[in-house]
Coordinates of C-alpha atoms and ligand atoms in Angstrom, one line a residue:
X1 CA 29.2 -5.4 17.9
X2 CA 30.8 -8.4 18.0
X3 CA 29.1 -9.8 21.6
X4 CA 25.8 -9.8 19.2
X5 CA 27.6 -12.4 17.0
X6 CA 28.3 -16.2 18.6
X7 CA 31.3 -18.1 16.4
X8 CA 28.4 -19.7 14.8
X9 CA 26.7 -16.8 13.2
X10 CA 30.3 -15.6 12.2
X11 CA 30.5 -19.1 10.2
X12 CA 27.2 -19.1 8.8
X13 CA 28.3 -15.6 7.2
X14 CA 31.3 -16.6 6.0
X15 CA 29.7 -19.8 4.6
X16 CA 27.1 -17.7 2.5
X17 CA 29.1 -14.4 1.5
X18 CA 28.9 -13.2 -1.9
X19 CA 32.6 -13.1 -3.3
X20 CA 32.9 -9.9 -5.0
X21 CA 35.6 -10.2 -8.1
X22 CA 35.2 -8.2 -10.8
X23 CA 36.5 -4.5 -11.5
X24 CA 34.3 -1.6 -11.2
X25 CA 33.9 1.0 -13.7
X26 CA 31.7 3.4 -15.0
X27 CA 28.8 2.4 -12.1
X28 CA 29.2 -1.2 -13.2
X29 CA 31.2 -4.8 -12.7
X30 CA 33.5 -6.4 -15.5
X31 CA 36.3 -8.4 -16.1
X32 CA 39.7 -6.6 -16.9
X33 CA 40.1 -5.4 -20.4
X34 CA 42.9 -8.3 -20.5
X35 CA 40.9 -11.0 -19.1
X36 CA 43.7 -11.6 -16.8
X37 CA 42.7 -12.5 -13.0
X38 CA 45.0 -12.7 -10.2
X39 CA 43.8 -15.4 -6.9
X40 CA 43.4 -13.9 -3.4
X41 CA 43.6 -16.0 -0.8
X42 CA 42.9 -16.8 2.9
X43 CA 45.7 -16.2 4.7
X44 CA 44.3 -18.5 7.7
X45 CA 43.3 -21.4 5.5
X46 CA 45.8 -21.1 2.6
X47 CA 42.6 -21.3 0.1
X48 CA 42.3 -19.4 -2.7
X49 CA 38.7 -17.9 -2.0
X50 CA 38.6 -16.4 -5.4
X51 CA 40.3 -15.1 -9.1
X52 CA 40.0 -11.1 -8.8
X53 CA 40.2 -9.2 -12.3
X54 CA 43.9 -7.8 -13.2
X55 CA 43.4 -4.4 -14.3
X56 CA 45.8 -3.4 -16.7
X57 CA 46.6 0.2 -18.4
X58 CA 44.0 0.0 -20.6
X59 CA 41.3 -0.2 -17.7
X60 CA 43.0 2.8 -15.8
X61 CA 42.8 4.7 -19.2
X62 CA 38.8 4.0 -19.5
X63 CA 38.3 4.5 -15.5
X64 CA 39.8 7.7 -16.1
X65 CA 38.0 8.7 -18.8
X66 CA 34.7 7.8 -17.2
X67 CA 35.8 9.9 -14.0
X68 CA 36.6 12.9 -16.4
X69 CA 33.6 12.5 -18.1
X70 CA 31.7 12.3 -15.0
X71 CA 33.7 15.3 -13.3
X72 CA 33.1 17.9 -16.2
X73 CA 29.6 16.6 -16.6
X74 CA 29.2 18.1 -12.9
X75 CA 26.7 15.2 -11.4
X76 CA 28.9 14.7 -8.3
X77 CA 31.5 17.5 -8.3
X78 CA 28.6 20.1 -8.9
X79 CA 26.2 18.6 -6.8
X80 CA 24.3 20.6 -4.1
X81 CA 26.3 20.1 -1.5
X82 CA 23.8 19.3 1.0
X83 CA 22.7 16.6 -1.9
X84 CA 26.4 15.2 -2.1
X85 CA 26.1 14.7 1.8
X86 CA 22.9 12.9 1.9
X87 CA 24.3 10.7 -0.5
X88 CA 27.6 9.8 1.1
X89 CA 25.3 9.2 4.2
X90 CA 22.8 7.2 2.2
X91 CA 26.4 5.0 1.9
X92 CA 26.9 5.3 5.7
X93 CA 23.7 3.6 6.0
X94 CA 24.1 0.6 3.9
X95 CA 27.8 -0.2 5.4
X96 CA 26.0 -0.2 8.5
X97 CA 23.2 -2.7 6.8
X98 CA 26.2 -4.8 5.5
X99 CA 28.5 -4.6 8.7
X100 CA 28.6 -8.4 9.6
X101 CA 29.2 -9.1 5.8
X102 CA 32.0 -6.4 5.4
X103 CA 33.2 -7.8 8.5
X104 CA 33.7 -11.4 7.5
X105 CA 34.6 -10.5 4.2
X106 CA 37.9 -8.4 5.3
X107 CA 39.0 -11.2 8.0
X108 CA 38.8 -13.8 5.8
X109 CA 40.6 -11.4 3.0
X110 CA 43.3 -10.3 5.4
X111 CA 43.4 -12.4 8.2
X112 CA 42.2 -9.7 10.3
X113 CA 40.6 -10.8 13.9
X114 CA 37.3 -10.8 13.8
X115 CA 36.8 -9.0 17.0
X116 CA 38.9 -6.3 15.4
X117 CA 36.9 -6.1 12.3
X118 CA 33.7 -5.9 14.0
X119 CA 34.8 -3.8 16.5
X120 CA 37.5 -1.0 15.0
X121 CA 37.8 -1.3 11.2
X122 CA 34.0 -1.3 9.8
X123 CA 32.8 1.1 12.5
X124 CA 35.7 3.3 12.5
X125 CA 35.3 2.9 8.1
X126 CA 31.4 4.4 8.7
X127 CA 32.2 7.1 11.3
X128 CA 35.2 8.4 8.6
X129 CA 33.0 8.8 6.0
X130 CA 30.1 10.1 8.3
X131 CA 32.4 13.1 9.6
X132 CA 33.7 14.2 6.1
X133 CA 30.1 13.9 4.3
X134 CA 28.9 16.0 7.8
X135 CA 31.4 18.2 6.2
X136 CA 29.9 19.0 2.9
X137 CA 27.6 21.5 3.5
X138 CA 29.5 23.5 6.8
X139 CA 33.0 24.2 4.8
X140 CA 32.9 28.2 4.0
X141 CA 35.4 29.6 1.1
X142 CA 37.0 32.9 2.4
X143 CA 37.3 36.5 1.8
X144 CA 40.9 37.9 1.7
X145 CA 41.4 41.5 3.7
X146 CA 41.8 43.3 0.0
X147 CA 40.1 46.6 1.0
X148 CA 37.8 48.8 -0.8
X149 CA 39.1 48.6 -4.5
X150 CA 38.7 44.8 -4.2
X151 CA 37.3 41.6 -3.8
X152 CA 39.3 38.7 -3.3
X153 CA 37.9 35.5 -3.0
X154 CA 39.5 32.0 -1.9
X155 CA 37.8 29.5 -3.0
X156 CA 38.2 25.3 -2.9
X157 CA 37.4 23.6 -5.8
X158 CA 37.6 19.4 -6.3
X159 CA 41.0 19.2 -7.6
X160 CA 39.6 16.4 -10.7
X161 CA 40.5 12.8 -11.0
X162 CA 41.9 11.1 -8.0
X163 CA 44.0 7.8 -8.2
X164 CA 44.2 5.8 -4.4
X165 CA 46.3 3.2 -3.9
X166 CA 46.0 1.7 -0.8
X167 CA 47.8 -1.2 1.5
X168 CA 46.6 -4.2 2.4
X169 CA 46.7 -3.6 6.8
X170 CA 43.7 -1.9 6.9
X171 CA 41.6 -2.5 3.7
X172 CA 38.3 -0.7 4.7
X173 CA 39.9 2.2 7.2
X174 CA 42.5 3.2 4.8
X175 CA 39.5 3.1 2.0
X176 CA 38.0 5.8 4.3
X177 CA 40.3 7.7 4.7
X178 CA 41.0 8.7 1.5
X179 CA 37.1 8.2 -0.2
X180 CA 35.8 10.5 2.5
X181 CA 37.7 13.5 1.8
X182 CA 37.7 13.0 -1.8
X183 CA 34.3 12.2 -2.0
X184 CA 33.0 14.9 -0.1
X185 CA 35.1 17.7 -1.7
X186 CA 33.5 16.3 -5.3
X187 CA 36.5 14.7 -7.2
X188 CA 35.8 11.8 -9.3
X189 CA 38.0 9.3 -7.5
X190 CA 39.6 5.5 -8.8
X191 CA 40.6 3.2 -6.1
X192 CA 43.3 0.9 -6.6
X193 CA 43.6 -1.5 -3.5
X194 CA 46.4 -3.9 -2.5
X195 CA 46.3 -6.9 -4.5
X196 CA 46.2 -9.0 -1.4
X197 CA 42.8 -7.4 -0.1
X198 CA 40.3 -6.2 -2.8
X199 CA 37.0 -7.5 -1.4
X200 CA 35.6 -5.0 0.6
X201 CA 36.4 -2.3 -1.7
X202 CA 34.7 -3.8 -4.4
X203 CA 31.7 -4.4 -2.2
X204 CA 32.2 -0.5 -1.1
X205 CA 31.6 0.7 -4.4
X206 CA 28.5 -1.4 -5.5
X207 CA 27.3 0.1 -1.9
X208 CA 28.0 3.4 -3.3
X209 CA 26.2 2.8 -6.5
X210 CA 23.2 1.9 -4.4
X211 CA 23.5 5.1 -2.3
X212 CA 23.0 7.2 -5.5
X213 CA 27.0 7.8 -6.1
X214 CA 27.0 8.6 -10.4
X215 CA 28.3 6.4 -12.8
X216 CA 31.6 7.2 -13.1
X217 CA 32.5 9.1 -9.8
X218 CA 33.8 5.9 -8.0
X219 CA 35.9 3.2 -9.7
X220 CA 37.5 0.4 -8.0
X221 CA 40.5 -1.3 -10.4
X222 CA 42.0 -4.5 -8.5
X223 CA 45.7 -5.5 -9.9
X224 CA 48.9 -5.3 -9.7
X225 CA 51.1 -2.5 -8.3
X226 CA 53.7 -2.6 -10.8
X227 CA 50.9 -2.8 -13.5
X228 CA 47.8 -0.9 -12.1
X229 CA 49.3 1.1 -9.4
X230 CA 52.1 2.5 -12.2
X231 CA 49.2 2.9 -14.7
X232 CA 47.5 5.4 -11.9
X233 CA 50.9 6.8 -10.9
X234 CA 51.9 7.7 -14.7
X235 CA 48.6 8.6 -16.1
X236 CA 48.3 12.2 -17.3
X237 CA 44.8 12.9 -16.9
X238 CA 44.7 11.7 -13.0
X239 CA 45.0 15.1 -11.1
X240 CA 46.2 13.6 -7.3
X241 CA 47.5 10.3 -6.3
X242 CA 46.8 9.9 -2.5
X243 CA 49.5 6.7 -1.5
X244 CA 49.5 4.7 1.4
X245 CA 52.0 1.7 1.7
X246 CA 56.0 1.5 2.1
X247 CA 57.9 4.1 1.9
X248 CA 59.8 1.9 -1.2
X249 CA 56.8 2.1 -3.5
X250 CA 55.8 6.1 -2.1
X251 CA 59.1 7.1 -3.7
X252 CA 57.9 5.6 -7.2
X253 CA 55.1 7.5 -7.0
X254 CA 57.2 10.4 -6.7
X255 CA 58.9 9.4 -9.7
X256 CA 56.1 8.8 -11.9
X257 CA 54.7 12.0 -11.1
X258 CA 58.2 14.1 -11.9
X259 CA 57.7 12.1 -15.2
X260 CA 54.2 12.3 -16.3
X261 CA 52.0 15.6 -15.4
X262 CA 53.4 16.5 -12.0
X263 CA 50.0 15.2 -10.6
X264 CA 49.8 16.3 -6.7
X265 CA 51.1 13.3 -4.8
X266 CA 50.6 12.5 -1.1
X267 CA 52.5 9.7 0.8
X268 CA 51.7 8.0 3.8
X269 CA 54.6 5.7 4.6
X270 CA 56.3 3.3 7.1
X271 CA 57.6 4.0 10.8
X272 CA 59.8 2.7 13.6
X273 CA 57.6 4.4 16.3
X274 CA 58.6 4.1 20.2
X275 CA 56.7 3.8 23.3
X276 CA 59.1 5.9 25.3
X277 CA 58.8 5.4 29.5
X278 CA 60.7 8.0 30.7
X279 CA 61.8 7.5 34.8
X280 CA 58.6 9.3 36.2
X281 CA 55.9 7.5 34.4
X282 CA 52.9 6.3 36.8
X283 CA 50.6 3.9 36.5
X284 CA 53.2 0.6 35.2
X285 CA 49.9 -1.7 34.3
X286 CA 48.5 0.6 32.2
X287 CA 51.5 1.7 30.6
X288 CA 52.4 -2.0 29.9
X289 CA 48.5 -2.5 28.4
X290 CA 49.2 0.5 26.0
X291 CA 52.7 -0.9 24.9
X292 CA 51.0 -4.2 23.9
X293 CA 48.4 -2.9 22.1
X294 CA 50.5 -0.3 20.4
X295 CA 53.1 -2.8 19.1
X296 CA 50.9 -6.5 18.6
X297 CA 47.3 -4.7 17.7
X298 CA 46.9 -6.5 14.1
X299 CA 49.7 -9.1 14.4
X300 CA 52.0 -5.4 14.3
X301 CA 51.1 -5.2 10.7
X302 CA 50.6 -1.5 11.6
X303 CA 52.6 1.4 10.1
X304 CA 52.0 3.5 13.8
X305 CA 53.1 -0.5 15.6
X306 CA 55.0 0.6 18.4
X307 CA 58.1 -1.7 17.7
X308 CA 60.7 0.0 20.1
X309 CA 60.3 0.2 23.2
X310 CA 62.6 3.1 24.8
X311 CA 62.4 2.6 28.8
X312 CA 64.8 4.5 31.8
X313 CA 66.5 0.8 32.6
X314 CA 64.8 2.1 36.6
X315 CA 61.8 0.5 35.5
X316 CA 62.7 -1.6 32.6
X317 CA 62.1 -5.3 34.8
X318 CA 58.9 -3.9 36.1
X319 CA 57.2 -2.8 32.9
X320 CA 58.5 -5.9 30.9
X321 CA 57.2 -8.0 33.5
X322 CA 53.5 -6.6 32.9
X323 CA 54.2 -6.5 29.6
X324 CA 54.8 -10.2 30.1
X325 CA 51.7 -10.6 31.9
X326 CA 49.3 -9.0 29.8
X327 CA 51.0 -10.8 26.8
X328 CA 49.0 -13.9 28.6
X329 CA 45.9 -12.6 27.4
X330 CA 46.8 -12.0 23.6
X331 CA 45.4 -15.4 22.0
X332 CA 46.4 -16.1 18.4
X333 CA 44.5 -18.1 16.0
X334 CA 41.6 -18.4 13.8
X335 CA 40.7 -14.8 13.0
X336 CA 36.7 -16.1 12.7
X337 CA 37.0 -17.0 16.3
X338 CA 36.1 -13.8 18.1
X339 CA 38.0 -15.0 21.3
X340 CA 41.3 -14.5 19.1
X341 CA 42.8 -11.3 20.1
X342 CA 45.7 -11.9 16.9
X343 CA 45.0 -13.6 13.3
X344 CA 46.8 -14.9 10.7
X345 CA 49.5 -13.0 9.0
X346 CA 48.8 -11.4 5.5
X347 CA 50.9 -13.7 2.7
X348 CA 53.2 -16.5 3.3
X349 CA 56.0 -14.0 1.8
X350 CA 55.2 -11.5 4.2
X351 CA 55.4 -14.8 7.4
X352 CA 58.4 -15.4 5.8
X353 CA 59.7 -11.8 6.2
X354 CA 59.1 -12.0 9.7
X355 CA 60.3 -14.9 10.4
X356 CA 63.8 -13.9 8.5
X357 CA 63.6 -10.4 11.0
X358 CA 63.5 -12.9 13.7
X359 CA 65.5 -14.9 13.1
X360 CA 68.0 -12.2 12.2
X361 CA 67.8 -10.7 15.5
X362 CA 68.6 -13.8 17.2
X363 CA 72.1 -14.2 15.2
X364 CA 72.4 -10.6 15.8
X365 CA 72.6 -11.3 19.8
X366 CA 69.5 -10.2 21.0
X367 CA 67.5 -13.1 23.7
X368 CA 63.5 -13.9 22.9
X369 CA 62.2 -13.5 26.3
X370 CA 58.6 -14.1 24.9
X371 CA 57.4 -15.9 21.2
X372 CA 60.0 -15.9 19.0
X373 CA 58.3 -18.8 17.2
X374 CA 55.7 -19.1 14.2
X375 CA 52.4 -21.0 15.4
X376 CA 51.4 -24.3 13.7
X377 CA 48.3 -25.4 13.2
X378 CA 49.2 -26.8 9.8
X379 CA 47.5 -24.6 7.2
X380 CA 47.4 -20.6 8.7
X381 CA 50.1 -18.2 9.3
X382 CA 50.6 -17.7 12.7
X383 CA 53.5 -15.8 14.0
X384 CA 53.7 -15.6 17.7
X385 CA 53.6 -12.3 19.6
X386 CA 57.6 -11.9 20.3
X387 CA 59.8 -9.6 22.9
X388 CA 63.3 -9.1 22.2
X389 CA 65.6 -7.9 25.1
X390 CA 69.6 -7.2 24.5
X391 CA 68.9 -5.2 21.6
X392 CA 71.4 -2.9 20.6
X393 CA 70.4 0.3 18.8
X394 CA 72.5 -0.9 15.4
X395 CA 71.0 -4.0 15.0
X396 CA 68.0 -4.2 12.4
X397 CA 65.1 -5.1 14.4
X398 CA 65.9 -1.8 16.3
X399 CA 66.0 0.2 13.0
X400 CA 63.9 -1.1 10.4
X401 CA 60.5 -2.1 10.2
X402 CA 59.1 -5.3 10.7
X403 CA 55.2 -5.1 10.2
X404 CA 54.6 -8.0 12.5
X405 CA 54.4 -8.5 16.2
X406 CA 58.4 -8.1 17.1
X407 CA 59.3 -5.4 20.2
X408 CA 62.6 -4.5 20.6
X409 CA 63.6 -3.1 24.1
X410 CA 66.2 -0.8 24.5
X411 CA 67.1 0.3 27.8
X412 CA 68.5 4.0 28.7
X413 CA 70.1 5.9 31.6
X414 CA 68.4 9.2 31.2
X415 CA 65.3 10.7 30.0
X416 CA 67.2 12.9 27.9
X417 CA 68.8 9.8 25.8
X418 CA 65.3 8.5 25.9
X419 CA 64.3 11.5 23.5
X420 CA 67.7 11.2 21.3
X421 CA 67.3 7.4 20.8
X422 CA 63.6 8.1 20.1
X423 CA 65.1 10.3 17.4
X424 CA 67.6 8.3 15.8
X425 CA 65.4 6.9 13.0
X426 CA 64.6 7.8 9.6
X427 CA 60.9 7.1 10.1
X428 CA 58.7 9.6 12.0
X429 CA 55.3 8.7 11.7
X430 CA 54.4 8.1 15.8
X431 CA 55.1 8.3 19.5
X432 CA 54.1 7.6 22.8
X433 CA 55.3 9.0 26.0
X434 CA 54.7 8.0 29.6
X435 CA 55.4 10.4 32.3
X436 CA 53.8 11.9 35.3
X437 CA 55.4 15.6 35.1
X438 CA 53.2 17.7 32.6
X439 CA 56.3 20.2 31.9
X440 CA 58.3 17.1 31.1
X441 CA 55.1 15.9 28.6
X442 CA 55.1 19.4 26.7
X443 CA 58.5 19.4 26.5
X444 CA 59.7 16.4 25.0
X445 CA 56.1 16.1 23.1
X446 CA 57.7 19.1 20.9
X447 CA 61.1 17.3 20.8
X448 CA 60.1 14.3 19.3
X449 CA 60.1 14.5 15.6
X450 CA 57.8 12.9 14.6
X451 CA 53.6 13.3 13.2
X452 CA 51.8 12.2 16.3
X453 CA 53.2 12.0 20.2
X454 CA 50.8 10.3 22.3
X455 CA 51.1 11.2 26.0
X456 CA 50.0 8.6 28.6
X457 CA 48.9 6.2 26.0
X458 CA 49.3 4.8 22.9
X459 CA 47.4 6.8 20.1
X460 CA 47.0 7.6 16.7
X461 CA 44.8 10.6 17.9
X462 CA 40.9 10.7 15.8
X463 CA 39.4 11.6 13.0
X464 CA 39.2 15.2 14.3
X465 CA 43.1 15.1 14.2
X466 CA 45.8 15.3 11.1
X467 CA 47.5 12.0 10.6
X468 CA 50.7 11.9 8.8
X469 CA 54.7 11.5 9.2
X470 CA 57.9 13.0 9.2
X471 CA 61.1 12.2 7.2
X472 CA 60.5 8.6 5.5
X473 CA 56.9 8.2 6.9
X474 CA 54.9 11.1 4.9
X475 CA 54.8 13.6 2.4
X476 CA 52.6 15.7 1.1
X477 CA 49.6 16.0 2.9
X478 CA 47.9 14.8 6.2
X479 CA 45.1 12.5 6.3
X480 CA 41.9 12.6 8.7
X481 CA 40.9 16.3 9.8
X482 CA 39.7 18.7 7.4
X483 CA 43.5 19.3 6.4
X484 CA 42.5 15.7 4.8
X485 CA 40.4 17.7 2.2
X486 CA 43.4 19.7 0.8
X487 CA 44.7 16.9 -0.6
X488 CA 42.0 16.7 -2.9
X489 CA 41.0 20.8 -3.9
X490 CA 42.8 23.4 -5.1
X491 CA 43.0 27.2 -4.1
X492 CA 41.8 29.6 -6.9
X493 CA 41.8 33.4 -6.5
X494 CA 39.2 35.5 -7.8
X495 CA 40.1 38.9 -7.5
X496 CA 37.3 41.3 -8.7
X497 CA 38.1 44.9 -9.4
X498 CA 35.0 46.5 -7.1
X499 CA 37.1 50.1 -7.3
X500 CA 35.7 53.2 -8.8
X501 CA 38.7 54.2 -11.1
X502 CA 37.0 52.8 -14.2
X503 CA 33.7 55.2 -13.5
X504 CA 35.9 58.0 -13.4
X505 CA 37.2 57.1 -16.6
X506 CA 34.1 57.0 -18.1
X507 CA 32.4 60.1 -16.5
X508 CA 35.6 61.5 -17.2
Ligands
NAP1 P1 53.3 -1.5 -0.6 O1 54.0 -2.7 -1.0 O2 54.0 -0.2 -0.7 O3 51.9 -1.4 -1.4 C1 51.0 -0.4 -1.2 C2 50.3 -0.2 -2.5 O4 51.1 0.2 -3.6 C3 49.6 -1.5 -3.0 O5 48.4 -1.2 -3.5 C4 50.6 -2.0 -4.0 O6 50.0 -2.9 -4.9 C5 51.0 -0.8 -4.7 N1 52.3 -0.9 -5.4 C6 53.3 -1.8 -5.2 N2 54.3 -1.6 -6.0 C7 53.9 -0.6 -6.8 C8 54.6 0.1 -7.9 N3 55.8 -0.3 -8.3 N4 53.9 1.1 -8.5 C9 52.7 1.5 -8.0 N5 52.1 0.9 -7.0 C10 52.7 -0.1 -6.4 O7 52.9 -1.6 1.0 P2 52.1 -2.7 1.7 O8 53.0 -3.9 1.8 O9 50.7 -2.9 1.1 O10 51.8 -2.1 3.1 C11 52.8 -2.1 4.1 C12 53.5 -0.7 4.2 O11 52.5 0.3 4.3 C13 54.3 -0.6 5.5 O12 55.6 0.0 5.2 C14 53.5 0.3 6.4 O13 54.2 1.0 7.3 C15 52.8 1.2 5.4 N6 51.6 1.8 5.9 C16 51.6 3.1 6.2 C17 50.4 3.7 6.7 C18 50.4 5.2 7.0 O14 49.3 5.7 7.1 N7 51.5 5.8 7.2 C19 49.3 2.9 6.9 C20 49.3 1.6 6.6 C21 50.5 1.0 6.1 P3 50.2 -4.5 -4.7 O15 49.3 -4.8 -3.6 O16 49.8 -5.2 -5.9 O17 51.7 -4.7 -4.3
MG2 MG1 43.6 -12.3 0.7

């Protein structure tokens, strides 16, 4: 999409967007309850671009009554569900209308490259939502082998009221991920997104109000996460929270739940993935083009960023020279600039982070053979793409996450310590594993714990696939798939006595 857009049209955009601010409730915009507003601001300018509403617990309480009301009333979640598809198409169709806008709109949000934006995020947003509302009307309930005397039916119902509260990495995908299920499988659903990168989901939902979405069915509640985010997590009438962010704030929810109404929680957390090259893999270039993507693809700000690199020491030199190479290629800078492969950094605390893990790792002994350095160009937050060698497997930037573009290479002497060290983590959301020998593939594929192994590249699978983690990086639930919809239904069994003992009775 993007080689139908010059810089120039991409500025022009920008120039005339219209800054969405205001929460939405109820099928329409207003300020919080409060009248308290928080900024949100251009991470590649420093500019505040605009004061979003702060939505407090009062607004949670009223979203949630609206999405009750609008649940029990039935005008989504009892919809024909060939009429609930057409409508979440309908919504399909106008994010495609609005796909420049939504475009600019998240890169100049989240610093975000445009290229990216254009290219992954709002397509990737339209085909998620296209594939669960595609879903609506081809999902069959089930029969259970109960013999003669009985019928027992298993049906899926919309579980109710569903609270998402989403990061800020990938504003519009991770909006899909969740709004499609929950959507299609008829919940009334309240989005809360990260406080750093509301836009798009406010322009989402006015989009849905066009496509024919009820009042009520779709909130979006900008704010804080102690203040909005805990509302959701600790409201009693809010039947699922679907959480994706660190694996810090997915054990509050955790908590809020135990104490409130024990409201079905799902958790998609952090990682320390690895790119594992084990001593037969073929094809070094592209090996080294996957690693770079895998770990630098959105400035690392990535909860599958491949941050270790695992490699038989054989062929370490070889692939970190291509890595090296291909590195060459990875321009950062203005995320409007479509010839910028890497943007700007989220927040100034979050550049700071990174620059502290750097900067860590470097007293901790291990050598910057690329990066290592923040860009300057005087206003945006640049970090470059950085390659540490020397690491050893206690030091931090070998064992906790970064979320920025920082690979940490550790060299081993057999495949077999490969697979260990790709295991001694406490994360286990991804993996990807180079190898020629498909025995070898299957093999430690199955060994890895972790939710995803990518073979030969560096993956995070499709929509068609479950996504999710192990240990700290999930619980609950899997996203993408149609497992993605029992997040959001329940099971009820209706058992119905179809045996003849009662006629007897009565003849009798
Ligand atoms: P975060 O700080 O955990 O925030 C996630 C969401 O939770 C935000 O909406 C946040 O609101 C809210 N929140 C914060 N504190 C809260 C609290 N006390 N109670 C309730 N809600 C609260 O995560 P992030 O910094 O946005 O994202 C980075 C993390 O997400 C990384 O660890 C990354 O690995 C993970 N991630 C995982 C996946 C996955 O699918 N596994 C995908 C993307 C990112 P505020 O914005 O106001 O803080
Ligand atoms: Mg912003």
């Amino acid at each position: 999409m993007s080689g139908l857009l010059s810089r120039d049209d991409i500025q022009a955009i920008a120039v005339d967007l219209t800054i969405p601010n205001a929460a939405f409730i109820d099928g329409k915009f207003a300020g919080s309850r409060s009248g308290e507003t928080f900024p949100t601001v251009n991470p590649a300018t420093g500019e505040t671009i605009t004061e979003i509403a702060a939505c407090n617990g009062d607004d949670v309480d009223y979203a949630v009554q609206k999405a009750r009301e609008a649940f029990e009333r039935g005008t989504w979640s009892k919809m024909h569900p060939t009429e609930r598809k057409e409508t979440m198409i309908r919504l399909v169709k106008l994010i495609k209308r609005h796909r420049h806008e939504l475009a600019v709109l998240e890169s100049v949000d989240s610093g975000k490259p445009i290229k990216d934006c254009m290219e992954i995020d709002v397509p990737e947003t339209m085909h998620c939502l296209a594939w669960h509302a595609e879903a609506v009307d081809k999902l069959y309930d089930q029969l259970s082998p109960s013999g003669d005397d009985a019928v027992g039916m298993i049906v899926r119902e919309p579980a109710g009221v569903v609270g998402c509260v989403l990061p800020w990495n990938f504003p519009l995908m991770m909006l899909a991920w969740k709004l499609g299920p929950a959507l299609a499988s008829g919940n009334s659903v309240i989005i809360k997104p990260a406080e750093q990168t509301s836009m798009t989901a406010l322009r989402i939902a006015d989009l849905a109000r066009e496509a024919g979405v009820p009042d009520g069915v779709l909130s979006v509640l900008p704010g804080l996460g102690e203040v909005t985010g805990q509302a959701i997590g600790r409201h009693d009438d809010i039947d699922v929270v679907s959480f994706t962010g660190s694996t810090e704030v997915g054990r509050r929810f955790l908590e809020y739940a135990a104490q409130s109404n024990l409201k079905r929680i799902t958790l998609e957390c952090g990682g320390k993935n690895p790119s594992v090259v084990l001593s037969d893999a073929a094809n070094l270039d592209d090996v080294a083009r996957h690693i770079v993507y895998s770990v630098f693809w959105n400035m690392g700000q990535n909860c599958t960023s491949n941050s270790r690199l695992i490699v038989h020491k054989a062929l370490e030199d070889d692939v970190l020279g291509r890595v090296h190479d291909r590195l060459k290629d990875w321009r950062t800078g203005n995320p409007l600039d479509p010839a910028n492969a890497l943007g700007a950094i989220v927040t100034k605390e979050h550049f700071d982070k990174i620059m502290g893990d750097i900067e860590r790792a470097k007293m901790d002994g291990a050598h910057v053979t690329c990066g290592g350095d923040a860009i300057e160009d005087g206003k945006g937050l640049y970090v470059a793409p950085t390659v540490f060698t020397g690491v050893k497997e206690e030091m931090a930037v070998a064992r906790d996450e970064v979320f920025g573009p920082v690979l940490a290479v550790l060299p081993v002497g057999s495949d077999d310590a490969a697979i260990e060290l790709a295991n001694d983590t406490r994360y286990g959301l991804q993996a990807s594993l180079y190898t020629s020998n498909v025995a070898k593939a299957h093999r430690y594929a199955r060994a890895i714990k972790a939710g995803t192994i990518s073979v030969n590249c560096y993956s995070e699978g499709d929509i068609t696939t479950p996504f999710g983690g192990y240990k700290l990086s999930g619980f609950g639930g899997r996203d993408n798939s149609l497992l993605a919809h029992d997040q959001y239904t329940e099971t009820k069994t209706i058992w119905i006595n179809t045996g003849d003992d009662h006629v007897d009775e009565e003849v009798g």
